[in-house]
Coordinates of C-alpha atoms in Angstrom, one line a residue:
X154 CA -44.2 64.1 -4.8
X155 CA -45.0 64.5 -1.1
X156 CA -48.3 65.8 0.3
X157 CA -46.6 68.9 1.7
X158 CA -45.1 69.7 -1.8
X159 CA -48.5 69.3 -3.4
X160 CA -50.1 71.5 -0.7
X161 CA -47.4 74.2 -1.3
X162 CA -48.3 74.4 -5.0
X163 CA -52.0 74.2 -4.3
X164 CA -51.8 77.3 -2.1
X165 CA -50.5 79.3 -5.0
X166 CA -53.8 79.2 -6.8
X167 CA -55.1 82.3 -5.1
X168 CA -55.7 85.6 -6.8
X169 CA -53.0 87.4 -4.9
X170 CA -50.4 84.6 -5.1
X171 CA -50.4 83.1 -8.6
X172 CA -48.2 84.2 -11.4
X173 CA -50.2 82.7 -14.3
X174 CA -49.8 84.6 -17.5
X175 CA -51.7 82.6 -20.2
X176 CA -54.7 80.4 -19.7
X177 CA -55.8 78.2 -22.6
X178 CA -59.1 76.4 -22.9
X179 CA -61.0 74.0 -25.2
X180 CA -64.7 73.2 -24.9
X181 CA -65.6 69.7 -26.3
X182 CA -69.1 68.3 -26.9
X183 CA -70.2 64.7 -26.4
X184 CA -69.3 63.8 -30.0
X185 CA -65.6 64.7 -29.3
X186 CA -66.0 67.9 -31.4
X187 CA -64.3 71.1 -30.4
X188 CA -67.1 73.7 -29.9
X189 CA -64.6 76.5 -29.2
X190 CA -61.1 77.1 -28.0
X191 CA -59.7 80.2 -26.3
X192 CA -56.7 81.9 -24.8
X193 CA -57.1 84.5 -22.0
X194 CA -54.7 86.6 -20.0
X195 CA -55.2 85.9 -16.3
X196 CA -53.9 89.3 -15.2
X197 CA -56.5 91.0 -17.4
X198 CA -59.4 89.1 -15.8
X199 CA -61.6 90.5 -13.1
X200 CA -60.9 89.0 -9.6
X201 CA -64.2 87.1 -9.4
X202 CA -63.7 85.4 -12.8
X203 CA -60.0 84.6 -12.1
X204 CA -61.0 83.1 -8.7
X205 CA -63.4 80.7 -10.5
X206 CA -60.6 79.4 -12.7
X207 CA -58.1 79.2 -9.9
X208 CA -60.5 77.2 -7.8
X209 CA -60.7 74.5 -10.5
X210 CA -56.9 74.2 -10.6
X211 CA -56.8 74.1 -6.8
X212 CA -59.3 71.2 -6.8
X213 CA -57.1 69.4 -9.4
X214 CA -54.4 69.1 -6.8
X215 CA -56.7 68.1 -3.9
X216 CA -56.3 64.6 -2.5
X217 CA -53.6 62.3 -1.2
X218 CA -50.3 61.3 -2.8
X219 CA -50.3 57.7 -3.8
X220 CA -54.1 57.5 -3.9
X221 CA -55.7 59.9 -6.4
X222 CA -52.5 61.9 -6.9
X223 CA -50.0 59.6 -8.6
X224 CA -46.4 60.0 -9.5
X225 CA -45.4 59.4 -13.1
X226 CA -41.8 58.6 -13.9
X227 CA -40.2 59.0 -17.3
X228 CA -37.3 56.8 -18.5
X229 CA -34.0 58.3 -19.8
X230 CA -35.1 57.4 -23.3
X231 CA -38.4 59.3 -23.0
X232 CA -36.7 62.4 -21.7
X233 CA -34.1 62.5 -24.4
X234 CA -36.3 61.5 -27.4
X235 CA -39.8 60.7 -26.3
X236 CA -42.7 62.3 -28.2
X237 CA -44.8 62.7 -25.0
X238 CA -42.1 64.4 -23.0
X239 CA -41.1 66.6 -25.9
X240 CA -44.6 68.0 -26.2
X241 CA -44.9 68.7 -22.5
X242 CA -41.5 70.4 -22.4
X243 CA -42.4 72.5 -25.4
X244 CA -45.6 73.7 -23.7
X245 CA -43.6 74.6 -20.5
X246 CA -40.7 76.3 -22.3
X247 CA -42.9 78.3 -24.6
X248 CA -45.2 79.3 -21.7
X249 CA -48.1 78.0 -23.8
X250 CA -47.1 80.4 -26.6
X251 CA -46.7 77.5 -29.1
X252 CA -50.2 77.2 -30.5
X253 CA -49.4 74.1 -32.4
X254 CA -48.2 72.3 -29.2
X255 CA -51.3 73.5 -27.3
X256 CA -53.6 72.1 -30.0
X257 CA -51.6 68.9 -30.1
X258 CA -52.2 68.4 -26.3
X259 CA -55.9 69.1 -26.7
X260 CA -56.0 66.6 -29.5
X261 CA -54.3 63.9 -27.4
X262 CA -56.8 64.4 -24.5
X263 CA -59.8 64.4 -26.8
X264 CA -58.7 61.3 -28.6
X265 CA -57.9 59.2 -25.5
X266 CA -60.5 60.4 -23.0
X267 CA -63.8 58.5 -22.6
X268 CA -66.0 61.1 -21.0
X269 CA -69.8 61.3 -21.1
X270 CA -71.3 64.6 -22.1
X271 CA -69.5 67.9 -22.7
X272 CA -66.3 68.9 -21.0
X273 CA -63.8 71.8 -20.7
X274 CA -60.0 71.3 -20.9
X275 CA -58.1 74.0 -19.1
X276 CA -54.3 74.6 -19.3
X277 CA -52.3 77.1 -17.4
X278 CA -48.6 77.9 -17.0
X279 CA -47.1 79.3 -13.8
X280 CA -43.7 80.4 -12.5
X281 CA -43.1 80.0 -8.8
X282 CA -40.3 81.8 -7.0
X283 CA -39.7 79.1 -4.4
X284 CA -39.0 80.7 -1.0
X285 CA -36.1 79.3 1.0
X286 CA -36.1 78.8 4.8
X287 CA -33.4 78.8 7.4
X288 CA -32.7 76.0 9.9
X289 CA -35.0 77.7 12.4
X290 CA -37.9 77.4 9.9
X291 CA -38.0 81.2 9.3
X292 CA -38.4 82.4 5.7
X293 CA -35.3 84.0 4.3
X294 CA -35.7 87.7 3.3
X295 CA -33.1 87.5 0.5
X296 CA -35.4 85.4 -1.6
X297 CA -34.5 82.2 -3.5
X298 CA -32.4 81.1 -6.5
X299 CA -35.1 78.5 -7.5
X300 CA -37.7 79.3 -10.1
X301 CA -40.2 76.5 -10.7
X302 CA -41.8 76.8 -14.1
X303 CA -44.6 74.3 -14.7
X304 CA -47.9 73.7 -16.5
X305 CA -51.1 72.4 -15.0
X306 CA -54.0 70.9 -16.9
X307 CA -57.4 69.7 -15.9
X308 CA -60.6 68.3 -17.5
X309 CA -63.9 69.5 -16.1
X310 CA -67.4 68.1 -17.0
X311 CA -69.8 70.7 -18.2
X312 CA -73.3 69.9 -16.8
X313 CA -76.7 71.2 -17.7
X314 CA -78.7 72.6 -14.8
X315 CA -82.5 72.1 -14.5
X316 CA -84.9 74.9 -15.3
X317 CA -86.0 76.6 -12.0
X318 CA -87.2 79.8 -10.4
X319 CA -84.8 82.5 -9.5
X320 CA -85.2 85.7 -7.4
X321 CA -84.8 89.0 -9.3
X322 CA -83.7 91.4 -6.6
X323 CA -84.2 94.5 -8.9
X324 CA -87.8 93.6 -9.6
X325 CA -88.4 92.0 -6.1
X326 CA -90.0 88.9 -7.6
X327 CA -89.3 85.3 -8.7
X328 CA -88.8 84.5 -12.4
X329 CA -88.3 81.5 -14.5
X330 CA -84.7 80.5 -15.0
X331 CA -83.8 78.5 -18.1
X332 CA -81.4 75.5 -18.1
X333 CA -77.8 76.6 -18.1
X334 CA -74.4 75.0 -18.6
X335 CA -72.0 75.1 -15.6
X336 CA -68.4 73.8 -15.2
X337 CA -68.1 71.1 -12.5
X338 CA -65.1 70.0 -10.5
X339 CA -62.2 68.4 -12.4
X340 CA -62.3 64.7 -13.2
X341 CA -58.7 64.3 -14.2
X342 CA -55.6 66.5 -14.6
X343 CA -51.8 66.6 -14.5
X344 CA -48.9 68.7 -13.5
X345 CA -45.5 68.8 -15.3
X346 CA -42.8 68.7 -14.3
X347 CA -42.9 67.2 -10.8
X348 CA -42.1 69.4 -7.8
X349 CA -39.7 67.1 -5.9
X350 CA -37.5 68.4 -3.1
X351 CA -39.1 71.8 -3.9
X352 CA -37.6 72.0 -7.4
X353 CA -38.3 70.8 -10.9
X354 CA -37.9 67.1 -11.7
X355 CA -38.1 66.8 -15.5
X356 CA -38.1 63.0 -15.1
X357 CA -41.5 63.1 -13.3
X358 CA -45.1 64.4 -13.5
X359 CA -48.1 64.3 -11.2
X360 CA -51.3 62.7 -12.5
X361 CA -54.6 63.5 -10.7
X362 CA -57.8 61.5 -10.9
X363 CA -61.0 62.1 -9.0
X364 CA -62.3 58.5 -9.2
X365 CA -60.0 56.1 -7.3
X366 CA -61.5 53.1 -9.1
X367 CA -61.2 54.5 -12.6
X368 CA -58.1 56.8 -13.0
X369 CA -58.5 56.8 -16.8
X370 CA -55.3 54.8 -17.6
X371 CA -55.8 55.3 -21.4
X372 CA -55.5 59.0 -21.0
X373 CA -52.4 58.8 -18.9
X374 CA -50.8 56.5 -21.4
X375 CA -51.5 59.0 -24.2
X376 CA -50.1 61.9 -22.2
X377 CA -47.0 60.2 -20.8
X378 CA -46.4 57.0 -22.8
X379 CA -46.1 55.0 -19.6
X380 CA -48.6 53.0 -17.5
X381 CA -50.0 54.3 -14.2
X382 CA -49.6 52.5 -10.9
X383 CA -52.6 50.3 -10.1
X384 CA -55.4 52.3 -8.4
X385 CA -55.3 52.3 -4.6
X386 CA -58.5 50.3 -4.1
X387 CA -57.5 47.8 -6.7
X388 CA -54.1 47.4 -5.1
X389 CA -55.7 46.6 -1.7
X390 CA -58.2 44.1 -3.2
X391 CA -55.5 42.4 -5.3
X392 CA -53.2 42.1 -2.4
X393 CA -55.9 40.6 -0.2
X394 CA -56.8 38.0 -2.8
X395 CA -53.2 37.2 -3.4
X396 CA -52.6 36.4 0.3
X397 CA -55.6 34.2 0.6
X398 CA -55.0 32.4 -2.7
X399 CA -51.2 31.8 -2.3
X400 CA -51.3 30.8 1.4
X401 CA -54.6 28.9 1.4
X402 CA -55.0 27.1 4.8
X403 CA -51.8 28.8 6.1
X404 CA -53.5 32.2 5.8
X405 CA -54.2 32.4 9.6
X406 CA -55.2 35.4 11.7
X407 CA -51.7 35.6 13.0
X408 CA -50.3 35.9 9.5
X409 CA -52.7 38.5 8.3
X410 CA -52.3 40.6 11.5
X411 CA -48.5 40.4 11.2
X412 CA -48.6 41.7 7.7
X413 CA -51.0 44.5 8.7
X414 CA -48.8 45.4 11.7
X415 CA -45.8 45.8 9.4
X416 CA -47.7 48.0 7.0
X417 CA -49.3 50.1 9.7
X418 CA -46.0 50.7 11.5
X419 CA -44.5 52.1 8.4
X420 CA -47.5 54.5 7.9
X421 CA -47.3 55.7 11.5
X422 CA -43.6 56.2 11.3
X423 CA -44.1 58.6 8.4
X424 CA -46.7 60.5 10.4
X425 CA -44.0 61.1 13.0
X426 CA -41.6 62.3 10.3
X427 CA -43.9 64.1 7.8
X428 CA -40.8 65.5 6.0
X429 CA -40.1 62.1 4.6
X430 CA -42.1 60.0 2.2
X431 CA -43.6 56.7 3.2
X432 CA -41.1 54.0 2.0
X433 CA -42.8 51.5 -0.3
X434 CA -43.0 47.9 0.8
X435 CA -41.2 45.2 -1.3
X436 CA -42.0 41.6 -2.0
X437 CA -38.8 40.6 -0.1
X438 CA -40.0 42.5 3.0
X439 CA -43.4 40.8 2.9
X440 CA -41.8 37.4 2.4
X441 CA -39.7 37.9 5.6
X442 CA -42.9 38.7 7.6
X443 CA -44.5 35.5 6.2
X444 CA -41.4 33.5 7.0
X445 CA -41.4 34.7 10.6
X446 CA -45.0 33.5 10.9
X447 CA -43.9 30.0 10.0
X448 CA -45.4 29.9 6.4
X449 CA -44.1 26.9 4.5
X450 CA -41.6 27.2 1.7
X451 CA -44.2 25.8 -0.8
X452 CA -46.6 28.6 0.1
X453 CA -43.8 31.2 0.0
X454 CA -42.9 30.2 -3.5
X455 CA -46.6 30.5 -4.6
X456 CA -46.7 34.0 -2.9
X457 CA -43.6 35.1 -4.9
X458 CA -45.0 33.9 -8.2
X459 CA -48.4 35.5 -7.7
X460 CA -46.9 38.8 -6.4
X461 CA -44.7 39.1 -9.4
X462 CA -47.6 38.4 -11.7
X463 CA -49.8 41.0 -10.1
X464 CA -47.3 43.8 -9.3
X465 CA -44.1 42.9 -11.3
X466 CA -40.8 41.4 -10.4
X467 CA -39.5 44.7 -8.9
X468 CA -42.9 46.0 -8.0
X469 CA -43.3 47.9 -4.7
X470 CA -46.5 48.9 -2.9
X471 CA -47.4 52.0 -1.0
X472 CA -48.2 50.9 2.6
X473 CA -50.9 53.6 3.0
X474 CA -52.9 51.9 0.2
X475 CA -52.8 48.4 1.9
X476 CA -52.9 49.1 5.7
X477 CA -56.1 49.3 7.6
X478 CA -55.1 52.3 9.5
X479 CA -58.5 52.9 11.2
X480 CA -60.4 49.7 11.9
X481 CA -59.6 46.0 11.7
X482 CA -62.8 44.2 10.6
X483 CA -63.8 40.7 11.6
X484 CA -66.8 39.3 9.7
X485 CA -68.8 36.1 9.5
X486 CA -72.2 35.5 7.9
X487 CA -73.9 36.7 11.1
X488 CA -71.4 38.8 13.0
X489 CA -69.5 42.0 12.3
X490 CA -66.9 43.3 14.7
X491 CA -64.6 46.3 14.2
X492 CA -61.6 47.0 16.4
X493 CA -59.3 49.9 16.4
X494 CA -56.4 48.9 14.1
X495 CA -53.8 49.9 16.8
X496 CA -55.5 47.6 19.4
X497 CA -55.4 44.2 17.6
X498 CA -53.8 42.9 20.9
X499 CA -57.3 42.8 22.3
X500 CA -58.4 40.1 20.0
X501 CA -57.6 36.4 19.8
X502 CA -58.8 33.8 17.3
X503 CA -59.0 30.3 18.9
X504 CA -60.8 27.0 18.7
X505 CA -63.3 26.6 21.6
X506 CA -64.9 23.2 21.8
X507 CA -63.7 22.6 18.3
X508 CA -65.3 25.7 16.9
X509 CA -63.5 28.9 15.6
X510 CA -64.2 31.7 18.0
X511 CA -63.2 35.3 18.6
X512 CA -62.1 36.2 22.1
X513 CA -62.2 40.0 22.7
X514 CA -60.8 41.4 25.9
X515 CA -63.1 44.2 27.1
X516 CA -61.2 47.1 28.7
X517 CA -63.0 50.0 30.3
X518 CA -66.8 50.4 30.2
X519 CA -68.7 47.9 28.0
X520 CA -72.0 49.1 26.4
X521 CA -74.5 47.2 24.4
X522 CA -76.7 49.4 22.1
X523 CA -75.5 52.4 24.2
X524 CA -76.5 50.8 27.5
X525 CA -73.6 50.2 30.0
X526 CA -73.6 46.5 31.1
X527 CA -71.9 44.6 33.9
X528 CA -69.8 41.5 33.2
X529 CA -70.8 38.8 35.7
X530 CA -68.2 36.5 37.3
X531 CA -69.5 33.1 36.2
X532 CA -67.1 31.2 38.5
X533 CA -68.3 32.9 41.6
X534 CA -71.9 32.6 40.5
X535 CA -71.5 28.8 40.0
X536 CA -69.8 28.4 43.4
X537 CA -72.6 30.3 45.1
X538 CA -75.2 28.1 43.4
X539 CA -73.4 24.9 44.3
X540 CA -73.1 26.0 48.0
X541 CA -76.7 26.9 48.1
X542 CA -77.7 23.5 46.8
X543 CA -75.6 21.8 49.5
X544 CA -77.4 23.6 52.4
X545 CA -79.5 21.1 54.4
X546 CA -83.2 21.7 54.7

């Protein structure tokens, strides 16, 4: 799913816009025991209470596609006869009216999720009358022939507040407030089916994880029967290690910068065309970049082998997860230099007097600790000194 498609759904979770009928919940304690389960009618709630629930669903879909919001793809076999897909489809088609299916989903989540403390599972079903737009971008008044029916689920920690003082406005004094249990922002969640090209894609789902470093793969496997993509931070770190280990002494600055330029160009291209997704980068494309930098065939073969081991033979990578799109960092034991990623042309890495050195071209005003400094012309200074020394006395 694209960021704009996710944002379109996220905007639905407002009191005046949603079409949620049933809302199911399950409160679980730290022993994985169900404390209570419930089913409520969203239209029958008061606005304030409904807005609280809607805010949790809205936060579930907050983030970036490819980072904490991950596309899940089902195989043909899963769609036709897979247990996981069948359960999700039953929940959607019954509009959460199949109590056995609802309990089965809650059981899957409780059995697979490793979560400290108590937590709340929320499950909602919505039907979205997807508006259509003309070529001029104006919304068509005749409506749409696309109805997107979907379910959205999230898991929220329930945290115990500390005892405190509270102000009692009726009595105009402060009183003791006992510890209370409140629902925190969602840790994980999912949407089914995917909303691709602004319509239902039964071969896809969207998985949401608050923690980029731990996206709870065991839960995703229980829900979808398929592994998740590697977390964004892990992808970046694995790719860095792969380049250094495979290329060894041939992993020069020019090679690393050429790879980064390729990734960054693809990310920037998508920003100019936000209607299109960022095309993933393939092993073959990266190999071409390394070849153009003069990397030897021996190192290229090592790169191929290690790439396939880390990401799979046909594995592709989201450029936005690998590219340093803000700053390029140069670090030694004693020095740290950060340069705007789009201005890598200002930096050269060379050997000066046999020692590796950074040469940074300073454009515009140069400041040191906030103080503007002048750059002296050493050649003229030397000539002036030499001429002075030659003046007879």
